[in-house]
């Protein structure tokens, strides 16, 4: 009898402990957001939001806290990354889901999944030793000089530490995120739908273009948004290659200073400056809110797609 | 059966991996009229059907041997354009799969990919084939709405309109009423009865009563083997094989 009672008590305890830990974990994000909100409150009450978001001056010693150059830095780097990543990821996803034989798929898919787990500092290092010199050479080459006449391509900064380098590194980092989701979404398109198109005499490519991708479009979009939010919030790899100059970039070869880099580089230094702490945490809150919203939107779309099936 | 057969299957065998789904089938389908392929589930009816428009080879791990002659020419011969075969041999699947686009664009999908649709004939094509599938009156006011908003029965008739719009000479029907209510099923049967005057219809069904209602010719498959084939009259009333008789009586299958 005693044994049974003990076993039942253990069972109950296990249930309560696991439930408590789960609750704590899921509430963590709320808790973090709250802390950020409370600690950044002083900056939001002393300055209008428009000034914080659109002022280009970041001079903590003079109490000027404009996020604009950093927001633009983040946007530039993220957008360049997405421009590079999206077409490549789409092609890879289509190949893996529609054309690849089982053997090829079994070889390539684990490779892509594993690369999602590579620590970002390794991408950063790779960026410093491979991408930055490449961008530097490109900027100095005749191609760079002729490109320089075009807007968005002017070379003011010959170092290679630039928006372009950051974009390339980030693009490579988000490949596995986008590919694994997009590939699965494309694969999940019902076979009967493909057969309906083939049976009318459509080629494989026509079927992919007009039927499969159209059916999978919301999910593919969600995959892209997930990649976007990953790139948006990435810190380590970006910090190492973008140059970190707090100025609004005007060209791919300019240096940039994304929000993430600002927080990581500045937090903990010169904390005696009034409002400095609140300003940095405000930037962190901004980042968190944007990334959360993107993630939420993407997941909602994916959930709805799965429910329809 | 005095005309030359429209489709001639010669020594067709199909394997899924190690498993043999069809064993050395040789059978002919006469031109025009409905040939019903009957037999219990898993006996290879759908496999046989999908070999006729070469849809079978799109699945992994399938091996096909033998010949299928369409108007005397082997559709598995090297150099044959598979999209051309599939244009000549249409398919009506067991479950309607409307393409993710409007009703209008569904009907035009085939003509468009084959470059047969111009701005000035598109509306006429849509109307003609929606009428042919007896769907026009129900959808004429909402041609631009998404096709998946239709009822299942309407979707199946849309799929028929879509298949007819590429003017196939053969229509393969894979249990086309399996997902439908009796009234929608009835309408599909009526349509097939009308279509058989102009085209060769191969109807896979496991509903014997449907086969009796529609078939001019019957092919009976049992576990991947051809047991009997012949005019419906003969197979249903006077089967040559003991197994056919037992299946028709409901003793097996």
XYZ file of C-alpha atoms in Angstrom:
562
model
C 0.000 0.000 0.000
C 2.726 2.357 1.031
C 4.526 1.754 -2.203
C 1.469 2.687 -4.233
C 1.004 5.911 -2.266
C 4.629 6.839 -2.807
C 4.411 6.187 -6.496
C 1.301 8.302 -6.755
C 2.952 11.148 -4.841
C 6.004 10.989 -7.114
C 3.750 11.080 -10.134
C 1.902 14.149 -8.858
C 5.136 15.912 -7.957
C 6.588 15.244 -11.387
C 3.480 16.687 -12.994
C 3.586 19.843 -10.868
C 7.299 20.422 -11.357
C 7.149 20.047 -15.116
C 4.089 22.293 -15.276
C 5.716 24.968 -13.139
C 8.919 24.988 -15.161
C 6.934 25.162 -18.411
C 4.886 28.069 -17.132
C 7.999 29.921 -15.993
C 9.678 29.376 -19.351
C 6.771 30.607 -21.388
C 6.289 33.624 -19.161
C 9.948 34.522 -19.538
C 9.418 36.495 -22.729
C 6.725 38.561 -21.044
C 9.028 39.120 -18.105
C 11.897 40.227 -20.315
C 9.645 42.616 -22.206
C 8.392 44.061 -18.921
C 11.896 44.619 -17.565
C 12.892 46.342 -20.794
C 9.785 48.481 -20.683
C 10.261 49.546 -17.070
C 13.965 50.274 -17.433
C 13.568 52.166 -20.706
C 10.553 54.126 -19.481
C 12.559 57.288 -18.642
C 13.687 57.727 -22.248
C 10.148 57.359 -23.612
C 8.664 59.898 -21.165
C 11.354 62.537 -21.607
C 11.364 62.466 -25.406
C 8.649 62.133 -28.018
C 8.736 58.838 -29.893
C 9.181 60.657 -33.191
C 12.400 62.266 -31.982
C 13.789 58.933 -30.805
C 12.907 57.191 -34.041
C 13.848 59.881 -36.544
C 16.638 61.962 -35.032
C 19.991 61.198 -36.608
C 22.091 62.415 -33.698
C 23.381 59.883 -31.232
C 25.474 61.817 -28.696
C 24.902 60.329 -25.252
C 27.161 62.915 -23.556
C 24.931 65.668 -24.911
C 21.827 63.679 -24.106
C 20.957 63.232 -27.786
C 19.550 59.805 -28.444
C 18.402 59.336 -32.044
C 17.885 55.719 -33.093
C 17.530 56.589 -36.748
C 21.038 55.699 -37.973
C 20.838 52.380 -36.144
C 17.359 51.578 -37.389
C 18.544 52.341 -40.898
C 21.663 50.261 -40.328
C 19.533 47.305 -39.301
C 17.141 47.779 -42.210
C 19.915 48.123 -44.773
C 21.784 45.051 -43.658
C 18.611 42.980 -43.298
C 17.246 44.032 -46.660
C 20.505 43.302 -48.458
C 20.541 39.906 -46.763
C 16.990 39.168 -47.874
C 17.605 40.318 -51.447
C 20.449 37.814 -51.616
C 18.806 35.027 -49.610
C 15.239 34.915 -50.902
C 15.857 33.959 -54.545
C 18.545 31.448 -53.627
C 16.442 29.869 -50.886
C 13.424 29.643 -53.171
C 15.415 27.830 -55.833
C 16.924 25.437 -53.311
C 13.530 24.742 -51.714
C 11.931 24.081 -55.096
C 14.748 21.770 -56.079
C 14.640 19.817 -52.819
C 10.854 19.506 -52.717
C 10.130 18.932 -56.398
C 13.131 17.583 -58.250
C 15.642 16.009 -55.872
C 15.761 12.232 -55.767
C 15.390 10.588 -52.386
C 19.128 9.966 -52.216
C 20.086 13.570 -52.930
C 17.455 14.794 -50.489
C 18.720 12.483 -47.765
C 22.208 13.931 -48.254
C 21.422 17.628 -48.636
C 18.639 18.113 -46.098
C 20.705 17.144 -43.000
C 23.521 19.409 -44.193
C 21.154 22.360 -44.351
C 19.584 21.523 -41.005
C 22.992 21.245 -39.355
C 24.075 24.591 -40.722
C 21.173 26.161 -38.797
C 23.052 25.208 -35.648
C 26.394 26.794 -36.501
C 27.252 29.412 -33.844
C 26.910 32.892 -35.275
C 30.417 33.905 -34.196
C 31.714 31.357 -36.697
C 29.763 33.066 -39.461
C 31.250 36.328 -38.164
C 34.785 35.021 -38.365
C 34.132 33.614 -41.820
C 32.836 37.046 -42.768
C 35.982 38.766 -41.516
C 38.428 36.464 -43.258
C 36.503 35.816 -46.486
C 33.704 38.272 -47.145
C 35.212 41.549 -45.962
C 38.375 41.159 -48.090
C 36.210 40.161 -51.029
C 34.057 43.266 -50.664
C 37.202 45.345 -50.233
C 38.657 43.957 -53.456
C 35.355 44.484 -55.243
C 35.234 48.103 -54.095
C 38.776 48.694 -55.322
C 38.360 46.820 -58.597
C 37.366 48.332 -61.917
C 33.896 46.870 -61.452
C 33.622 48.694 -58.142
C 34.796 51.919 -59.724
C 32.265 51.739 -62.512
C 29.507 50.669 -60.102
C 30.435 53.622 -57.967
C 28.669 55.934 -60.395
C 25.328 54.332 -59.589
C 23.296 55.374 -56.567
C 23.437 52.792 -53.741
C 26.812 51.628 -55.006
C 29.100 54.624 -54.372
C 32.378 53.704 -52.722
C 33.112 56.094 -49.840
C 34.536 53.416 -47.624
C 37.311 51.229 -49.009
C 37.695 48.964 -45.961
C 35.222 46.250 -46.924
C 33.573 46.428 -43.500
C 30.201 47.353 -44.921
C 26.491 46.843 -45.376
C 27.280 44.480 -48.244
C 29.564 42.298 -46.124
C 26.973 42.213 -43.330
C 24.226 41.380 -45.817
C 26.178 38.515 -47.336
C 27.020 36.997 -43.957
C 23.437 37.331 -42.756
C 22.079 35.872 -45.986
C 24.172 32.763 -45.503
C 22.979 32.560 -41.896
C 19.291 32.659 -42.806
C 19.565 30.111 -45.642
C 18.758 27.151 -43.402
C 15.903 28.961 -41.654
C 14.115 29.842 -44.876
C 14.958 26.668 -46.766
C 13.810 24.219 -44.117
C 10.402 25.869 -43.688
C 9.816 26.718 -47.356
C 10.873 23.272 -48.504
C 8.437 21.620 -46.125
C 5.605 23.922 -47.140
C 6.199 23.157 -50.826
C 6.475 19.437 -50.139
C 3.141 19.546 -48.294
C 1.234 20.657 -51.415
C -1.123 17.728 -52.136
C 0.110 15.342 -54.813
C -3.374 15.308 -56.347
C -2.975 18.974 -57.164
C 0.276 18.350 -59.013
C -1.285 15.395 -60.800
C -4.261 17.535 -61.830
C -1.850 19.903 -63.553
C 0.356 17.196 -65.078
C -2.726 15.379 -66.345
C -3.589 18.452 -68.425
C -0.243 18.232 -70.152
C 1.602 20.797 -68.040
C 5.346 20.388 -67.650
C 6.892 20.086 -64.216
C 8.042 23.689 -64.275
C 4.612 24.984 -65.369
C 3.077 22.965 -62.551
C 5.512 24.401 -60.024
C 5.077 27.944 -61.258
C 1.301 28.098 -61.635
C 0.035 25.544 -59.123
C 2.523 24.451 -56.474
C 4.013 27.841 -55.636
C 0.629 29.515 -55.747
C -0.774 26.994 -53.314
C 2.289 27.235 -51.075
C 2.619 31.027 -51.308
C 1.398 31.968 -47.796
C 3.709 29.411 -46.220
C 6.668 30.449 -48.333
C 6.000 34.049 -47.335
C 5.946 33.002 -43.689
C 9.277 31.230 -44.182
C 10.739 34.431 -45.617
C 9.401 36.460 -42.683
C 10.968 34.008 -40.237
C 14.274 34.462 -42.053
C 13.805 38.201 -41.985
C 13.267 38.293 -38.244
C 16.278 36.059 -37.718
C 18.439 38.430 -39.764
C 16.892 41.447 -38.103
C 17.850 40.307 -34.626
C 21.240 38.804 -35.400
C 24.076 40.443 -33.451
C 27.368 38.646 -33.338
C 28.039 37.981 -36.987
C 26.922 41.463 -37.967
C 28.976 43.286 -35.356
C 32.113 41.707 -36.755
C 31.707 42.788 -40.372
C 29.583 45.938 -40.751
C 32.082 48.508 -39.518
C 29.905 49.991 -36.742
C 29.845 53.650 -37.763
C 26.738 55.424 -36.419
C 25.799 57.116 -39.661
C 22.888 56.460 -42.005
C 24.335 54.346 -44.820
C 23.793 55.594 -48.356
C 25.526 52.854 -50.273
C 26.187 49.132 -50.083
C 29.858 49.881 -49.478
C 29.169 52.198 -46.524
C 29.639 51.021 -42.988
C 26.555 50.664 -40.836
C 25.724 50.314 -37.173
C 22.677 48.104 -36.577
C 20.595 48.293 -33.413
C 21.832 44.953 -32.179
C 25.436 46.028 -32.534
C 24.738 49.288 -30.714
C 23.289 47.502 -27.712
C 25.954 44.813 -27.564
C 28.841 47.256 -27.987
C 27.642 49.985 -25.648
C 25.780 48.342 -22.837
C 27.827 48.256 -19.627
C 30.130 51.120 -20.576
C 29.852 54.676 -19.309
C 26.660 53.822 -17.557
C 26.907 56.938 -15.412
C 25.701 59.084 -18.313
C 22.114 60.040 -17.543
C 19.461 58.226 -19.585
C 22.113 56.242 -21.484
C 20.947 53.033 -19.914
C 17.289 53.801 -20.662
C 18.108 54.710 -24.272
C 19.916 51.436 -24.928
C 17.160 49.396 -23.314
C 14.641 51.345 -25.370
C 16.510 50.226 -28.489
C 16.388 46.666 -27.186
C 12.641 46.922 -26.596
C 12.129 48.246 -30.115
C 14.044 45.318 -31.535
C 12.180 42.799 -29.411
C 8.772 44.127 -30.354
C 9.526 44.142 -34.078
C 10.988 40.646 -34.093
C 8.150 39.279 -31.964
C 5.536 40.766 -34.262
C 7.199 39.336 -37.347
C 7.520 35.926 -35.752
C 3.966 35.917 -34.544
C 2.616 36.867 -37.951
C 4.627 34.176 -39.702
C 3.608 31.490 -37.229
C -0.054 32.414 -37.501
C 0.083 31.999 -41.261
C 1.871 28.650 -40.965
C -0.619 27.420 -38.363
C -3.550 28.356 -40.534
C -2.013 26.604 -43.521
C -1.522 23.419 -41.564
C -5.085 23.511 -40.238
C -6.481 23.758 -43.760
C -4.848 20.503 -44.710
C -15.522 -4.286 -81.283
C -15.078 -4.324 -85.022
C -13.198 -0.994 -85.128
C -9.512 -0.867 -84.348
C -9.091 -0.476 -80.584
C -8.271 3.041 -79.430
C -5.970 1.901 -76.656
C -4.099 -1.367 -76.699
C -2.210 -2.561 -73.661
C 0.393 -5.205 -74.345
C 2.113 -7.247 -71.638
C 2.014 -4.429 -69.108
C 3.688 -5.113 -65.782
C 4.194 -2.588 -63.020
C 6.300 -2.863 -59.899
C 6.284 -0.592 -56.853
C 9.713 -1.344 -55.470
C 9.764 -5.115 -55.122
C 6.007 -5.473 -55.206
C 4.406 -6.309 -58.508
C 1.136 -4.410 -58.909
C 0.204 -5.474 -62.423
C 1.091 -8.819 -63.942
C 1.454 -9.037 -67.689
C -1.788 -7.328 -68.629
C -2.878 -7.374 -72.254
C -6.189 -5.780 -73.074
C -7.744 -3.466 -75.653
C -10.089 -0.535 -75.137
C -12.458 0.096 -78.041
C -12.835 3.592 -79.452
C -15.693 5.624 -77.964
C -17.955 4.142 -75.338
C -17.230 3.482 -71.707
C -14.950 0.707 -70.592
C -15.345 -0.012 -66.893
C -12.383 -1.441 -65.026
C -13.745 -3.309 -62.044
C -12.248 -5.299 -59.211
C -11.691 -5.058 -55.467
C -9.560 -2.318 -53.876
C -5.855 -2.714 -54.348
C -6.154 -4.929 -57.395
C -4.349 -2.476 -59.668
C -7.268 -0.598 -61.245
C -5.826 2.857 -60.577
C -2.334 1.674 -61.506
C -3.657 0.501 -64.852
C -5.470 3.800 -65.358
C -2.466 5.962 -64.502
C -0.239 4.001 -66.847
C -2.393 5.173 -69.759
C -1.546 8.870 -69.294
C 1.950 8.119 -67.960
C 1.139 9.647 -64.603
C 2.420 6.499 -62.951
C 6.048 7.339 -63.572
C 5.823 10.507 -61.477
C 5.822 8.448 -58.287
C 9.057 7.232 -56.771
C 10.288 3.758 -57.229
C 7.973 2.613 -60.018
C 9.062 0.253 -62.772
C 6.970 -0.281 -65.874
C 7.408 -2.816 -68.660
C 5.284 -3.549 -71.684
C 3.682 -1.349 -74.302
C 0.609 0.826 -74.471
C -0.532 1.773 -77.942
C -2.625 4.854 -78.430
C -3.991 4.814 -81.981
C -1.339 2.251 -82.743
C 1.673 4.216 -81.442
C 3.497 3.190 -78.270
C 3.233 5.965 -75.675
C 6.254 4.546 -73.822
C 8.481 4.604 -76.896
C 11.641 6.696 -76.494
C 11.256 10.253 -77.740
C 7.543 10.455 -77.022
C 6.570 13.793 -75.510
C 4.802 12.943 -72.282
C 2.941 16.262 -72.142
C 1.451 15.497 -75.550
C 0.218 12.101 -74.329
C -1.337 13.725 -71.275
C -3.007 16.326 -73.448
C -4.632 13.585 -75.517
C -5.533 11.498 -72.480
C -7.435 13.474 -69.836
C -7.992 12.523 -66.207
C -10.872 12.918 -63.790
C -9.544 12.002 -60.348
C -11.447 10.406 -57.498
C -11.287 13.555 -55.439
C -11.715 16.956 -57.075
C -8.558 19.041 -56.972
C -9.470 22.562 -58.074
C -6.309 24.497 -58.880
C -5.612 27.431 -56.537
C -7.161 30.047 -58.821
C -10.571 31.269 -59.977
C -13.228 29.116 -61.652
C -12.493 30.962 -64.898
C -8.752 30.344 -64.707
C -9.277 26.698 -63.824
C -11.084 26.063 -67.099
C -8.467 28.011 -69.046
C -5.484 26.371 -67.353
C -5.045 23.705 -70.031
C -5.660 25.925 -73.070
C -3.285 28.529 -71.615
C -0.343 26.223 -71.024
C -0.765 24.894 -74.527
C -0.956 28.403 -75.959
C -4.462 27.868 -77.359
C -6.074 30.731 -75.496
C -6.212 34.250 -76.851
C -7.866 37.287 -75.380
C -10.762 37.110 -77.841
C -11.638 33.431 -77.383
C -11.095 32.986 -73.625
C -14.663 33.782 -72.544
C -16.083 31.497 -75.210
C -13.824 28.612 -74.163
C -14.838 29.014 -70.527
C -18.531 29.059 -71.366
C -18.361 26.144 -73.786
C -16.680 23.743 -71.367
C -18.580 24.843 -68.295
C -21.719 24.100 -70.292
C -20.288 20.764 -71.368
C -19.809 19.911 -67.704
C -23.277 21.195 -66.835
C -21.893 23.824 -64.484
C -22.386 27.035 -66.435
C -25.782 28.045 -65.047
C -24.568 27.671 -61.465
C -21.368 29.688 -61.785
C -21.898 32.165 -64.642
C -22.352 35.026 -62.174
C -19.213 34.268 -60.163
C -16.571 33.099 -62.596
C -13.865 35.085 -60.841
C -14.394 33.555 -57.395
C -11.861 30.994 -56.146
C -12.658 27.475 -57.298
C -12.303 25.954 -53.854
C -15.386 27.906 -52.738
C -17.573 25.554 -54.815
C -19.259 22.500 -53.337
C -17.501 19.161 -53.818
C -19.953 18.110 -56.506
C -19.472 21.386 -58.373
C -15.705 21.091 -57.981
C -15.787 17.691 -59.639
C -17.768 19.074 -62.579
C -15.278 21.959 -62.767
C -12.486 19.401 -62.932
C -14.370 17.718 -65.769
C -14.746 21.048 -67.594
C -11.039 21.680 -67.083
C -10.163 18.258 -68.474
C -12.466 18.694 -71.496
C -11.010 22.113 -72.307
C -7.834 20.555 -73.742
C -10.014 18.408 -76.064
C -8.700 14.998 -75.058
C -9.618 11.961 -77.130
C -9.548 9.692 -74.081
C -10.899 10.448 -70.610
C -9.636 8.414 -67.683
C -12.007 8.443 -64.719
C -10.651 7.165 -61.414
C -13.713 6.445 -59.275
C -14.979 9.901 -60.197
C -17.985 9.777 -57.875
C -16.217 8.341 -54.825
C -16.206 11.642 -52.937
C -19.660 12.785 -54.049
C -23.200 12.643 -52.712
C -25.674 10.542 -54.739
C -27.158 13.499 -56.615
C -23.792 14.905 -57.650
C -22.711 11.388 -58.565
C -25.778 11.023 -60.755
C -24.897 14.203 -62.635
C -21.358 12.989 -63.295
C -22.753 9.690 -64.590
C -25.163 11.515 -66.892
C -22.297 13.624 -68.225
C -20.130 10.591 -68.901
C -23.017 8.933 -70.731
C -23.249 11.991 -72.978
C -19.483 12.267 -73.512
C -18.958 8.682 -74.595
C -20.347 9.422 -78.016
C -17.297 11.545 -78.833
C -14.561 10.072 -76.741
C -13.144 6.918 -75.262
C -13.823 6.736 -71.544
C -12.012 4.406 -69.175
C -13.880 4.277 -65.895
C -12.327 2.734 -62.825
C -14.991 1.912 -60.293
C -15.559 -0.467 -57.471
C -19.292 0.210 -57.529
C -20.690 -2.680 -59.535
C -24.060 -0.995 -59.978
C -22.308 2.010 -61.521
C -20.440 -0.265 -63.908
C -23.722 -1.943 -64.877
C -25.367 1.420 -65.484
C -22.586 2.919 -67.571
C -20.306 0.346 -69.092
C -20.255 -0.783 -72.686
C -17.216 -2.926 -72.056
C -15.864 -4.376 -68.838
C -12.366 -5.297 -67.693
C -12.125 -7.330 -64.495
C -8.870 -7.245 -62.527
C -8.045 -9.455 -59.573
C -4.844 -8.931 -57.554
C -2.972 -7.387 -60.443
C -4.094 -9.960 -62.987
C -6.539 -9.606 -65.824
C -9.309 -12.122 -65.323
C -11.786 -11.212 -68.017
C -12.542 -8.512 -70.544
C -15.392 -8.145 -72.975
C -18.675 -6.420 -73.799
C -20.606 -5.465 -70.653
C -23.555 -7.592 -71.668
C -21.441 -10.682 -71.831
C -19.303 -10.125 -68.733
C -22.231 -9.253 -66.522
C -24.684 -11.879 -67.750
C -22.490 -14.649 -68.941
C -18.994 -14.386 -67.507
C -16.462 -16.835 -68.851
C -14.480 -17.002 -65.658
C -15.634 -18.581 -62.438
C -13.857 -15.797 -60.518
C -15.757 -13.081 -62.377
C -19.013 -14.839 -61.593
C -18.073 -15.115 -57.901
C -17.113 -11.410 -57.771
C -20.309 -10.299 -59.483
C -22.369 -12.443 -57.120
C -20.602 -10.874 -54.149
C -18.938 -14.102 -53.051
C -15.418 -12.662 -53.242
C -13.820 -9.183 -53.189
